[in-house]
GROMACS .gro file of C-alpha atoms in nm:
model
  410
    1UNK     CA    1   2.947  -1.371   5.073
    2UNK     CA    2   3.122  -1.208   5.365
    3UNK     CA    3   3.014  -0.894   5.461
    4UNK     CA    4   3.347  -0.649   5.398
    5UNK     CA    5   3.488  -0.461   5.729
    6UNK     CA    6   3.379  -0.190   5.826
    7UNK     CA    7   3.660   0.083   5.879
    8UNK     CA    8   3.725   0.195   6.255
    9UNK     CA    9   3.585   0.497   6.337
   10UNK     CA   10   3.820   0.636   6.535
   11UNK     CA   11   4.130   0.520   6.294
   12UNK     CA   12   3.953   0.744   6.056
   13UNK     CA   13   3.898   1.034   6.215
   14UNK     CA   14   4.302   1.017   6.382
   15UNK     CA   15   4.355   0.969   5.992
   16UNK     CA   16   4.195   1.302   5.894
   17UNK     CA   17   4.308   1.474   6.191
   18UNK     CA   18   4.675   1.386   6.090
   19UNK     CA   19   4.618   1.448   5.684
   20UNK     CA   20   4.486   1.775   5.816
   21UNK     CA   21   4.796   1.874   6.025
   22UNK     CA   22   5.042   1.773   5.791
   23UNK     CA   23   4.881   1.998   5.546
   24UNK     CA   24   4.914   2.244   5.744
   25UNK     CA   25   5.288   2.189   5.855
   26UNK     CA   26   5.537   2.284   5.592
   27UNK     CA   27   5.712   2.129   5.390
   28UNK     CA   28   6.118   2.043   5.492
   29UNK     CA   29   6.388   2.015   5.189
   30UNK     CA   30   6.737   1.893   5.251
   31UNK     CA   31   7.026   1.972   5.077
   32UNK     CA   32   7.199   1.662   5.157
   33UNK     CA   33   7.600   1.561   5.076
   34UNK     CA   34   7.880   1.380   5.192
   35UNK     CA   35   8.130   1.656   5.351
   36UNK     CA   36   8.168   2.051   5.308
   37UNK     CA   37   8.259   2.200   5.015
   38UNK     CA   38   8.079   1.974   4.854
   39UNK     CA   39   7.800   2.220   4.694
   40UNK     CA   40   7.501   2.162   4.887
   41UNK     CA   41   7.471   2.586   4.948
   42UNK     CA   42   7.582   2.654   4.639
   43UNK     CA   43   7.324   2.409   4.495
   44UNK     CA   44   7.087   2.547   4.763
   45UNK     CA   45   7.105   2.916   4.658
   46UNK     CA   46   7.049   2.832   4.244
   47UNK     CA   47   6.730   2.659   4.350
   48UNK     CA   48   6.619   2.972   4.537
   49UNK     CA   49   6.735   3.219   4.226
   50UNK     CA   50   6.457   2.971   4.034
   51UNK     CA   51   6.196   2.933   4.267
   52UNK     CA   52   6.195   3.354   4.266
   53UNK     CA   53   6.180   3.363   3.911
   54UNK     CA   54   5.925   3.162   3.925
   55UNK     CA   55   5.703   3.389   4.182
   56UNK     CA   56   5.728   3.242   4.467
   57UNK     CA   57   5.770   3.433   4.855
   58UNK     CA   58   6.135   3.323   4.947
   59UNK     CA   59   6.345   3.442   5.221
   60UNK     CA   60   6.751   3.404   5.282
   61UNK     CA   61   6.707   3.313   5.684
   62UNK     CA   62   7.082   3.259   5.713
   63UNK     CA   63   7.312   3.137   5.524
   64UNK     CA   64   7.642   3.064   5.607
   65UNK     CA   65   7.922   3.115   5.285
   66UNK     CA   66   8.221   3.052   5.494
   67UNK     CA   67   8.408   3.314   5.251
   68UNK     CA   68   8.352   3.190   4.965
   69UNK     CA   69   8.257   3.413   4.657
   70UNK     CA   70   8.064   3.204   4.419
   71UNK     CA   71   7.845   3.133   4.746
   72UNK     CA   72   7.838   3.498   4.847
   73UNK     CA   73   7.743   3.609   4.516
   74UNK     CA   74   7.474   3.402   4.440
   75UNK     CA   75   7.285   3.543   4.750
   76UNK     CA   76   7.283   3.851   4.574
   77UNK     CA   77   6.893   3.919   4.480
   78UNK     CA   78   6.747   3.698   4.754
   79UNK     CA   79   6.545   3.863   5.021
   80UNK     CA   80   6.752   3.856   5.348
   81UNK     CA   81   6.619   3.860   5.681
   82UNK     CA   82   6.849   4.036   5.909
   83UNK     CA   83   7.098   3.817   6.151
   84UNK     CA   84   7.041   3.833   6.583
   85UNK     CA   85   7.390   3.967   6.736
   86UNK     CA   86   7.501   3.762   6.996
   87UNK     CA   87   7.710   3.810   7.276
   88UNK     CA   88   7.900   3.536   7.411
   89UNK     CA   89   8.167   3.543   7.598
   90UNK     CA   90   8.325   3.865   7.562
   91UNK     CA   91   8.271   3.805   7.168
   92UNK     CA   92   7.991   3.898   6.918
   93UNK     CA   93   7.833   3.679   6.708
   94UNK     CA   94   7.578   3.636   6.457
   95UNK     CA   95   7.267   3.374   6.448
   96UNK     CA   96   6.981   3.297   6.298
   97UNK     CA   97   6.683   3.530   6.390
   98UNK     CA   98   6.410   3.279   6.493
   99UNK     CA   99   6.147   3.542   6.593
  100UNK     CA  100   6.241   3.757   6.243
  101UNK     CA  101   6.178   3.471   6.038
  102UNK     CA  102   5.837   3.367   6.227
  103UNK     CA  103   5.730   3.761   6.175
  104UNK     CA  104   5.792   3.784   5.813
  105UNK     CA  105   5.675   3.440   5.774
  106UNK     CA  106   5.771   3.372   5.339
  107UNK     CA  107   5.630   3.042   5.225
  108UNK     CA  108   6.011   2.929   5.231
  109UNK     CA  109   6.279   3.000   5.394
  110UNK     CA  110   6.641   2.899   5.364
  111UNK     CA  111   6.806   2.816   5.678
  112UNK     CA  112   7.164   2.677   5.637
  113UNK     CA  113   7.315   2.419   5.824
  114UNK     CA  114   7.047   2.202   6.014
  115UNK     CA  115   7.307   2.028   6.237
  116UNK     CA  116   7.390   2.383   6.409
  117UNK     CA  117   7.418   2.405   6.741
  118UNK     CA  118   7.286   2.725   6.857
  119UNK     CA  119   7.488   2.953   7.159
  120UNK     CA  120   7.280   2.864   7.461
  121UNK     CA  121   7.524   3.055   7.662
  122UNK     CA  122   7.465   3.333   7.465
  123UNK     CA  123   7.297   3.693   7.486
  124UNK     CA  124   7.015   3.720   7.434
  125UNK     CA  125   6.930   3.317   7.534
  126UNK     CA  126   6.817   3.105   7.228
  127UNK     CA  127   6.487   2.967   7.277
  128UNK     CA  128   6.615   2.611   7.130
  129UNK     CA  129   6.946   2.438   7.215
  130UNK     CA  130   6.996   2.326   6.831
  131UNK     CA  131   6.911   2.488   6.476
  132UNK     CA  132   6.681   2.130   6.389
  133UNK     CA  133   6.479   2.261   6.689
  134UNK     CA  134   6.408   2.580   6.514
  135UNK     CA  135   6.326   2.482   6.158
  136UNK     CA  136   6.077   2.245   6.369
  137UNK     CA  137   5.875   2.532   6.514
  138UNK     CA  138   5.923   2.662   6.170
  139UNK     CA  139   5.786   2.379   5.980
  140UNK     CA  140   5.472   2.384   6.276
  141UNK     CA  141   5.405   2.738   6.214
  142UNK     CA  142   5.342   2.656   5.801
  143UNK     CA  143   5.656   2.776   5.646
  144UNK     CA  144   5.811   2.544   5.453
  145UNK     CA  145   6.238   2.524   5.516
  146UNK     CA  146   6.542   2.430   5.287
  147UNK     CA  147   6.857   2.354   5.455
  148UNK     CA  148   7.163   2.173   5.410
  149UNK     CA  149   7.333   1.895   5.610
  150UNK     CA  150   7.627   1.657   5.584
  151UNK     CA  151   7.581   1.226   5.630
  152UNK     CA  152   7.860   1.277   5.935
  153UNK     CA  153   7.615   1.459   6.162
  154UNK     CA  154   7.323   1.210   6.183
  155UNK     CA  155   7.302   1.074   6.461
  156UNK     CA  156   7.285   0.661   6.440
  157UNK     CA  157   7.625   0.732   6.198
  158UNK     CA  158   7.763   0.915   6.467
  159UNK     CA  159   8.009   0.556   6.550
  160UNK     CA  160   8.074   0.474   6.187
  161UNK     CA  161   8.183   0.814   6.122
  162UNK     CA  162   8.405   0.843   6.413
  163UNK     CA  163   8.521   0.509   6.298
  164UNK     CA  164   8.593   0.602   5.964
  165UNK     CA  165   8.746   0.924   6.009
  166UNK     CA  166   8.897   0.891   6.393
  167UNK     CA  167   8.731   1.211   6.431
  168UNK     CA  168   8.377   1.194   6.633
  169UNK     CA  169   8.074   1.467   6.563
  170UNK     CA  170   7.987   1.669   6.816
  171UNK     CA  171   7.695   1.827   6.643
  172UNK     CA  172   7.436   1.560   6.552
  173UNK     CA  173   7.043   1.522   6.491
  174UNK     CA  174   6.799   1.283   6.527
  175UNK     CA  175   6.751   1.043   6.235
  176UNK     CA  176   6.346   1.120   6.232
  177UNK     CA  177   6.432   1.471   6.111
  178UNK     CA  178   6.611   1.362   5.805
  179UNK     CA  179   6.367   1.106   5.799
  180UNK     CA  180   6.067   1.290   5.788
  181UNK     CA  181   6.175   1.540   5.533
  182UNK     CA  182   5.966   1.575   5.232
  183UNK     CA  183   6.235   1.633   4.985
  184UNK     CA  184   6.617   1.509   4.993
  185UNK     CA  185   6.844   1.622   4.714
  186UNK     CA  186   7.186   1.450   4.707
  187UNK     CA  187   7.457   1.662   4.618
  188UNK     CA  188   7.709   1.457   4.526
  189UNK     CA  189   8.116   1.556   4.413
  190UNK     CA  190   8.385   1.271   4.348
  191UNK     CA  191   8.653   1.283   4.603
  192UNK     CA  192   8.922   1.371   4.378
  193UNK     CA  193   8.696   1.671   4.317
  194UNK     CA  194   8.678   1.767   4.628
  195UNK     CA  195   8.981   1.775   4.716
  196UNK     CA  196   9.088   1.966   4.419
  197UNK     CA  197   8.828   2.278   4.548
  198UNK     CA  198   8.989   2.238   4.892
  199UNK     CA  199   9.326   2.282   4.744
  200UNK     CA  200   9.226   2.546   4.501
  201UNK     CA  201   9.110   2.770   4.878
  202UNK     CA  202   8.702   2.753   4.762
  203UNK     CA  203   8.592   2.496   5.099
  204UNK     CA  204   8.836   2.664   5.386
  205UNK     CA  205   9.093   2.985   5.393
  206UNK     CA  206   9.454   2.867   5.305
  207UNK     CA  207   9.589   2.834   5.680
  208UNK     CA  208   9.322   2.563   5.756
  209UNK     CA  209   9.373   2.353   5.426
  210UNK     CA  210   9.685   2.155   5.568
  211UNK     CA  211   9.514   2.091   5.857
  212UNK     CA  212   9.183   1.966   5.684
  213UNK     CA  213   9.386   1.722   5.454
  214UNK     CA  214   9.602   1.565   5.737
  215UNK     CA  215   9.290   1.490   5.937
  216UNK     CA  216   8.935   1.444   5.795
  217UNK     CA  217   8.947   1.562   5.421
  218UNK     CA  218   9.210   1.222   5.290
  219UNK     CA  219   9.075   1.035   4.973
  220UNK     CA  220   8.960   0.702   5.171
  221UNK     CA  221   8.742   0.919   5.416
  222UNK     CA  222   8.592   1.091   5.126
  223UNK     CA  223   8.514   0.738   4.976
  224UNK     CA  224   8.380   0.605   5.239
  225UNK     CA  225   8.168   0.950   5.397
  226UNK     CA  226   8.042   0.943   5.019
  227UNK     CA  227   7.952   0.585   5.022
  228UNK     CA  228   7.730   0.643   5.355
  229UNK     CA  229   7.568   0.917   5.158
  230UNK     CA  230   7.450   0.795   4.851
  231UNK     CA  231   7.321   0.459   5.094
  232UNK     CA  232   7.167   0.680   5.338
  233UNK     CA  233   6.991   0.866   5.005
  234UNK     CA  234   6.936   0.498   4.865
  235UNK     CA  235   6.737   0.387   5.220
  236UNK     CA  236   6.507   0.670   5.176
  237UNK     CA  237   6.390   0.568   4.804
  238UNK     CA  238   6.349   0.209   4.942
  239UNK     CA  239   6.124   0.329   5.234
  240UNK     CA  240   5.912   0.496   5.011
  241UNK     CA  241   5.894   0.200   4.755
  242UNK     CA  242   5.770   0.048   5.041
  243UNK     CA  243   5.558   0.249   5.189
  244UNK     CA  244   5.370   0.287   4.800
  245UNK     CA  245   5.380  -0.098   4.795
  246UNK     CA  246   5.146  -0.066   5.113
  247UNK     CA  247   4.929   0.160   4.987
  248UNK     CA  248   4.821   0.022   4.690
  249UNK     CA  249   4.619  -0.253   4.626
  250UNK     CA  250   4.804  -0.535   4.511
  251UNK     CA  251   4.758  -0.984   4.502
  252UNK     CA  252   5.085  -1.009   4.693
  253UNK     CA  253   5.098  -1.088   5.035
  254UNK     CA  254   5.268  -0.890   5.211
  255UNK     CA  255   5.502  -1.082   5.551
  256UNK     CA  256   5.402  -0.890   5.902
  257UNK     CA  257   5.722  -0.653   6.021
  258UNK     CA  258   6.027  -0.877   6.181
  259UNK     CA  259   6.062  -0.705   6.510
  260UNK     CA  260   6.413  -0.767   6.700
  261UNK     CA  261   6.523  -0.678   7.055
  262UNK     CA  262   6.851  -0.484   7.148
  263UNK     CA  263   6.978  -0.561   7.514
  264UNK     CA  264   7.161  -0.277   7.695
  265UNK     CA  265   7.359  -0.251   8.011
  266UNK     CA  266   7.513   0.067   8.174
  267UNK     CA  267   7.817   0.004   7.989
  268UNK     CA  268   8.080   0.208   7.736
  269UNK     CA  269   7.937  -0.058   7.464
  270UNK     CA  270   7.556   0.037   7.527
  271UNK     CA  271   7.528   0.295   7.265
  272UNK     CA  272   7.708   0.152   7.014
  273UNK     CA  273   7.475  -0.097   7.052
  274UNK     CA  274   7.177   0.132   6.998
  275UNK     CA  275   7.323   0.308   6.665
  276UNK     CA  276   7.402  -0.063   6.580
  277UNK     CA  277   7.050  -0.098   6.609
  278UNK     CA  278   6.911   0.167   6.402
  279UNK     CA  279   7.102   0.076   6.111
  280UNK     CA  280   7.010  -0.274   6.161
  281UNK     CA  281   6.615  -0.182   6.149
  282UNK     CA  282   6.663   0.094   5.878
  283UNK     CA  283   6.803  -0.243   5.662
  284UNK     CA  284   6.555  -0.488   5.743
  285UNK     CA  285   6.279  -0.252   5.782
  286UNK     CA  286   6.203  -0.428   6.089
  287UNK     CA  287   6.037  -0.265   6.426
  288UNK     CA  288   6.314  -0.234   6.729
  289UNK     CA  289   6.313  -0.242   7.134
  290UNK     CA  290   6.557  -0.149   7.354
  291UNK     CA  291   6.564  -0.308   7.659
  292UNK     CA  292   6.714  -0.258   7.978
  293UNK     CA  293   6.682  -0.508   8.299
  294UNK     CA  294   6.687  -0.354   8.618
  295UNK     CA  295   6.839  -0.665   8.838
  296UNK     CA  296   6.963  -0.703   9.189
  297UNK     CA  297   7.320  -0.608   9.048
  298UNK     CA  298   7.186  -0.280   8.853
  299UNK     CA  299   7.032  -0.186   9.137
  300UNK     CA  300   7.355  -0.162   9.367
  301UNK     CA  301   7.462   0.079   9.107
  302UNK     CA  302   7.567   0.422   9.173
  303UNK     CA  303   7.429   0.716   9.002
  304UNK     CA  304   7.626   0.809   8.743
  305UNK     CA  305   7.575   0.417   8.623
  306UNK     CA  306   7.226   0.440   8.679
  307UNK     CA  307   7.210   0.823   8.514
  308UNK     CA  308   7.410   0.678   8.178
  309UNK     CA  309   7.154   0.356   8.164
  310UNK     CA  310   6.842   0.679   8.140
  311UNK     CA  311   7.090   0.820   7.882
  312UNK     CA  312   7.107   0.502   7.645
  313UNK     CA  313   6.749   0.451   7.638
  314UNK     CA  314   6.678   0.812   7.515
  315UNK     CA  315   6.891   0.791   7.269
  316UNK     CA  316   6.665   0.471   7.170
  317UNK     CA  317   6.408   0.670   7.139
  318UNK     CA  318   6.553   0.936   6.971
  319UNK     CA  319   6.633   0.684   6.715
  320UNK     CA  320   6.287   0.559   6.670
  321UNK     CA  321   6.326   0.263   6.910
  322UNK     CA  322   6.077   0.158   7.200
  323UNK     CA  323   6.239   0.164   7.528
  324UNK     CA  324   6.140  -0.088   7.770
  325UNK     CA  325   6.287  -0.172   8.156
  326UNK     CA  326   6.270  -0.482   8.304
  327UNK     CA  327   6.240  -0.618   8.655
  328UNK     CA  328   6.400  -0.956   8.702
  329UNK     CA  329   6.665  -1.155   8.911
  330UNK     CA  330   6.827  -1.292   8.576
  331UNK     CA  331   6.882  -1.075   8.298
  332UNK     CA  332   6.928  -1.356   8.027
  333UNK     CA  333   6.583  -1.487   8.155
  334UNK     CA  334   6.378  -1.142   8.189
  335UNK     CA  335   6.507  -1.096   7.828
  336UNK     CA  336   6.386  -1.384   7.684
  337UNK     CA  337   6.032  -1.380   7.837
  338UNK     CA  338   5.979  -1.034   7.709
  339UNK     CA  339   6.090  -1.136   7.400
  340UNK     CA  340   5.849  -1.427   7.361
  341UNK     CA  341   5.538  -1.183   7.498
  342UNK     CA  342   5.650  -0.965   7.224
  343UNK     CA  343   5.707  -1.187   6.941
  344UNK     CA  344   6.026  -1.120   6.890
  345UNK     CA  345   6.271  -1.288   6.634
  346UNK     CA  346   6.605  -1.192   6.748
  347UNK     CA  347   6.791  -1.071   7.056
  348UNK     CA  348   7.089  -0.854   6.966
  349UNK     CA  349   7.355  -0.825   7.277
  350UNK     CA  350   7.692  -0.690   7.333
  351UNK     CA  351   7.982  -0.953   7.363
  352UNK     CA  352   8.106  -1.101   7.772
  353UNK     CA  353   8.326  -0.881   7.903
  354UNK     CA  354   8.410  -1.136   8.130
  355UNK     CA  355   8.660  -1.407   8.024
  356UNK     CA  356   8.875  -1.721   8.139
  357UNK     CA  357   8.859  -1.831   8.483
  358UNK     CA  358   8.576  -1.524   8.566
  359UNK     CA  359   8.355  -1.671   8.251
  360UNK     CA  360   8.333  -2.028   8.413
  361UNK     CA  361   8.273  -1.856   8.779
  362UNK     CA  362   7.967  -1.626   8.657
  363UNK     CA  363   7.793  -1.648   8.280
  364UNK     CA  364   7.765  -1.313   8.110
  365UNK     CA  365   7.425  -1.244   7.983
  366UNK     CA  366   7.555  -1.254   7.593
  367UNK     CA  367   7.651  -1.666   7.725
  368UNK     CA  368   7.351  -1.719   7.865
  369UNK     CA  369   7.140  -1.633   7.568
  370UNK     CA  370   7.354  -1.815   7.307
  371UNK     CA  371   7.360  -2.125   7.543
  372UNK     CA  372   6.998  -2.141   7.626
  373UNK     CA  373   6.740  -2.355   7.386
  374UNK     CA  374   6.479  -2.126   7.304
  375UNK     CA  375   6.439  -2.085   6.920
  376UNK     CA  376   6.552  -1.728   6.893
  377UNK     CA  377   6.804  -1.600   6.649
  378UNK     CA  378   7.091  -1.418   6.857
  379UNK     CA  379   7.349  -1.142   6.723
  380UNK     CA  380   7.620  -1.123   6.975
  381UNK     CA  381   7.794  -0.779   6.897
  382UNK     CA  382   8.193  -0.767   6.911
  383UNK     CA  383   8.284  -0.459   7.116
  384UNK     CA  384   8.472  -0.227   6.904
  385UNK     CA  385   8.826  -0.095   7.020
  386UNK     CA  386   8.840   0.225   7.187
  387UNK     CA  387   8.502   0.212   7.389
  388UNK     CA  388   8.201   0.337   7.254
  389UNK     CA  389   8.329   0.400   6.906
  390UNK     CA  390   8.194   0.152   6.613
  391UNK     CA  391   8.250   0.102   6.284
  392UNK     CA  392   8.051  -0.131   6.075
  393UNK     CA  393   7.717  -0.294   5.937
  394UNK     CA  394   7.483  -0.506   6.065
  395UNK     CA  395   7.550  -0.812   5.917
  396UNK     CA  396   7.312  -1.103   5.878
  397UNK     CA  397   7.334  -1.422   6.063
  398UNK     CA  398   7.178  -1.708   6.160
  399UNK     CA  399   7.087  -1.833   6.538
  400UNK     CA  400   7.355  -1.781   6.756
  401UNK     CA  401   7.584  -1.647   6.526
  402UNK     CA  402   7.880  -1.396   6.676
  403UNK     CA  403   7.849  -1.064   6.456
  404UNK     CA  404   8.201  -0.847   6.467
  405UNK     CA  405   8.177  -0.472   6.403
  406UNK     CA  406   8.317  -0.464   6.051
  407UNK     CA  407   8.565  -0.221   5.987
  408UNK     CA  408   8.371  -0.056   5.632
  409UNK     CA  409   8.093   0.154   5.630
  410UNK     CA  410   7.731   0.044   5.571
   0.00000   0.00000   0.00000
C-alpha cells in the first residue's frame, strides 16, 4: 500500500497563520440592492434595533437618511458616534469619523454607503480616498462593519450599467470587497414598487423626482439593475457551493480550473475588455491574465498611451486578474507562446480596428490569432458603440468564434 502524503509544512503553517488572522479581522455585512430607495438602510437599521436587544455592543458610525423619516426614526435608540465637520470649499460638511469609530471601537459598527467617496480636498485631509478604504482598516482593527451598497457601483458592472442606464458610475469599488464579505443580504423591491416610493417623495425631495424618473429611475432600468442584482447575489451562493464542494471529501473528480487570457492594447476598448473579463471568469469560475505586449510599435508610444496601458492593467488586478507584459516583435505571436507556457485555453481579444484596403496591408492582432492554427479557442470581442462603454455577457463559443457585446445584462 502507498504510503499517504505527507502535508507541506510550510502550507500548514501559512494555513494557520491565515485561519488566525481572519479570526482576528472582523467580520463585513452588506446590505446589498438594486438602486436607492430600495430599503437596504431601512433594512439595515431593524437589524441593528435586534442585534441591541439582543446585547450586543453596536454603534451608528454614519448613516446617511437622505430625509427620510421612517429612516430617521428608526435610528432613534442606537448609539451614535459623532460626525467629523468638514470644510471644503467654502462649505461645511459632515463625514464619517474614522479615528472616533477606531477609539470607541463596538464589536459592530454601521457605516452607510460603502461606495462613498470621501472629500480628499477637504479639511481636515481624510486619511483614505474612499469609504471601502475605511471599513478596511476597520475590519483589520477587529470590528466587525455593516454597510449598504447598490449592484451599479461595483466595479467590473461599471460598462453594463452605463450601458443599461446611459448613465456611467463615478463612485465604484473593487469586486474583492463585495467578494470577500462574510455576509450579503439582498434587499430586494419590484420596480413598480419602487417607483411608487419615489413618487410618493420617501427615496428623493419632490424637486429631484422628475429628474430621477426621466433619467435613471424608468421601469426597464429597474428591471434590468434588479436582474444584475439578484445574479450578482446568485454568483456568490454558487462560489460558495463550490468552494464546500472542495472542501469536503467526496468520489467525484473534480476538472483542474480553465484558465483564459485577455489581450489588451492602449486603446478606448482595453477596459471594456477587462470588465468583460471579470464577468467572464466570475461565470466559468475560471483563473484570468491580462496581458499586455510591449512591441516595437508600443514602444514609439507617447506617454499618455503608455500611462493608460499602466492604467488597464491595474484595473486587472483590481479585478482579481494577473497582469503580465510581454516583450516581442509580433503581438499575435508573443500572445500565443505565453499562452501555451501557461496552459491556457482561450485568448479573448478586442475586434480589428483596421478594415478594407488597411486590413489586407497590415493584419490586426484579433486576425492574426483567429487565422493562425494553434488549437486555442478565441473570443474576438465586438467593440461596443460609444468607446469604452459595454453592455453585455460573456457568451460562450467555440474556437474562433466572433462574440458581440450583447445589448442585456448578465
Amino acid at each position: 500500500m502507498a504510503e499517504p502524503k505527507r502535508p507541506n509544512p510550510d502550507q500548514l503553517l501559512a494555513r494557520v497563520a491565515g485561519d488566525e488572522a481572519a479570526a482576528r479581522r472582523g467580520r463585513l455585512r452588506i446590505f446589498f440592492g438594486a438602486a436607492a430607495g430600495v430599503g437596504k438602510t431601512y433594512a439595515m437599521l431593524q437589524a441593528a434595533h435586534a442585534a441591541r436587544t439582543a446585547g450586543s455592543d453596536l454603534v451608528v458610525g454614519y448613516v446617511e437618511p437622505h430625509g427620510r423619516p421612517e429612516t430617521e426614526q428608526l435610528l432613534d435608540g442606537l448609539e451614535q458616534l459623532p460626525f467629523l465637520t468638514l470644510r471644503y470649499r467654502g462649505l461645511t460638511r459632515r463625514e464619517f469619523d474614522l479615528d472616533a469609530a477606531l477609539a470607541r471601537r463596538p464589536v459592530t459598527l454601521l457605516v452607510d454607503e460603502l461606495a462613498h467617496s470621501n472629500l480628499v480636498d477637504g479639511e481636515p485631509r481624510p486619511r483614505h480616498a474612499k469609504r471601502w478604504q475605511d471599513v478596511e482598516e476597520l475590519l483589520d482593527s477587529g470590528i466587525s462593519v455593516w454597510t449598504t451598497l447598490n449592484v451599479q457601483h461595483l466595479e467590473s458592472l461599471n460598462d453594463v450599467v452605463a450601458g443599461i442606464t446611459g448613465i456611467r458610475q463615478q463612485e465604484t469599488l473593487p469586486d474583492g470587497v463585495f467578494d470577500q464579505a462574510e455576509d450579503v443580504e439582498l434587499i430586494d423591491l419590484p420596480p413598480d414598487d419602487l417607483l411608487a416610493r419615489l413618487h410618493a417623495g420617501k427615496v428623493y425631495a419632490g424637486e429631484q423626482v422628475d429628474t430621477a424618473t426621466e433619467r435613471f429611475f424608468r421601469k426597464p432600468n429597474l428591471l434590468a439593475l434588479r436582474e444584475l442584482a439578484l445574479r450578482r447575489t446568485a454568483d456568490r451562493v454558487d462560489a460558495a457551493a463550490r468552494e464546500y464542494s472542495g472542501d469536503v471529501r467526496s468520489s467525484r473528480p473534480w476538472l483542474a480550473r480553465d484558465r483564459f487570457l485577455v489581450a489588451v492594447s492602449p486603446d478606448d476598448q482595453a477596459e471594456q475588455l477587462v470588465r468583460f473579463g471579470k464577468r467572464f471568469a466570475d461565470g466559468l469560475d475560471a483563473e484570468w491574465i491580462v496581458v499586455s505586449v510591449e512591441t516595437p510599435a508600443l514602444l514609439r508610444l507617447g506617454e499618455a498611451e503608455r500611462n493608460r496601458r499602466v492604467d488597464v492593467l491595474r484595473l486587472a488586478e483590481s479585478l482579481g486578474a494577473e497582469a503580465v507584459t510581454l516583450d516581442g516583435p509580433s503581438a499575435a505571436a508573443a500572445l500565443l507562446d505565453y499562452a501555451r507556457l501557461r496552459n491556457v485555453t482561450r485568448i479573448v481579444v478586442g475586434e480589428a480596428k483596421r478594415h478594407g484596403w488597411r486590413a489586407l496591408l497590415r493584419r490586426s492582432t484579433a486576425t492574426e490569432l483567429v487565422r493562425r492554427p494553434h488549437g486555442l479557442d478565441v473570443s474576438v470581442i465586438a467593440r461596443q458603440p460609444g468607446g469604452a462603454r459595454f453592455a453585455g455577457s460573456p457568451t460562450q463559443r467555440r474556437s474562433r468564434s466572433r462574440l458581440p457585446a450583447p445589448a442585456s445584462p448578465p
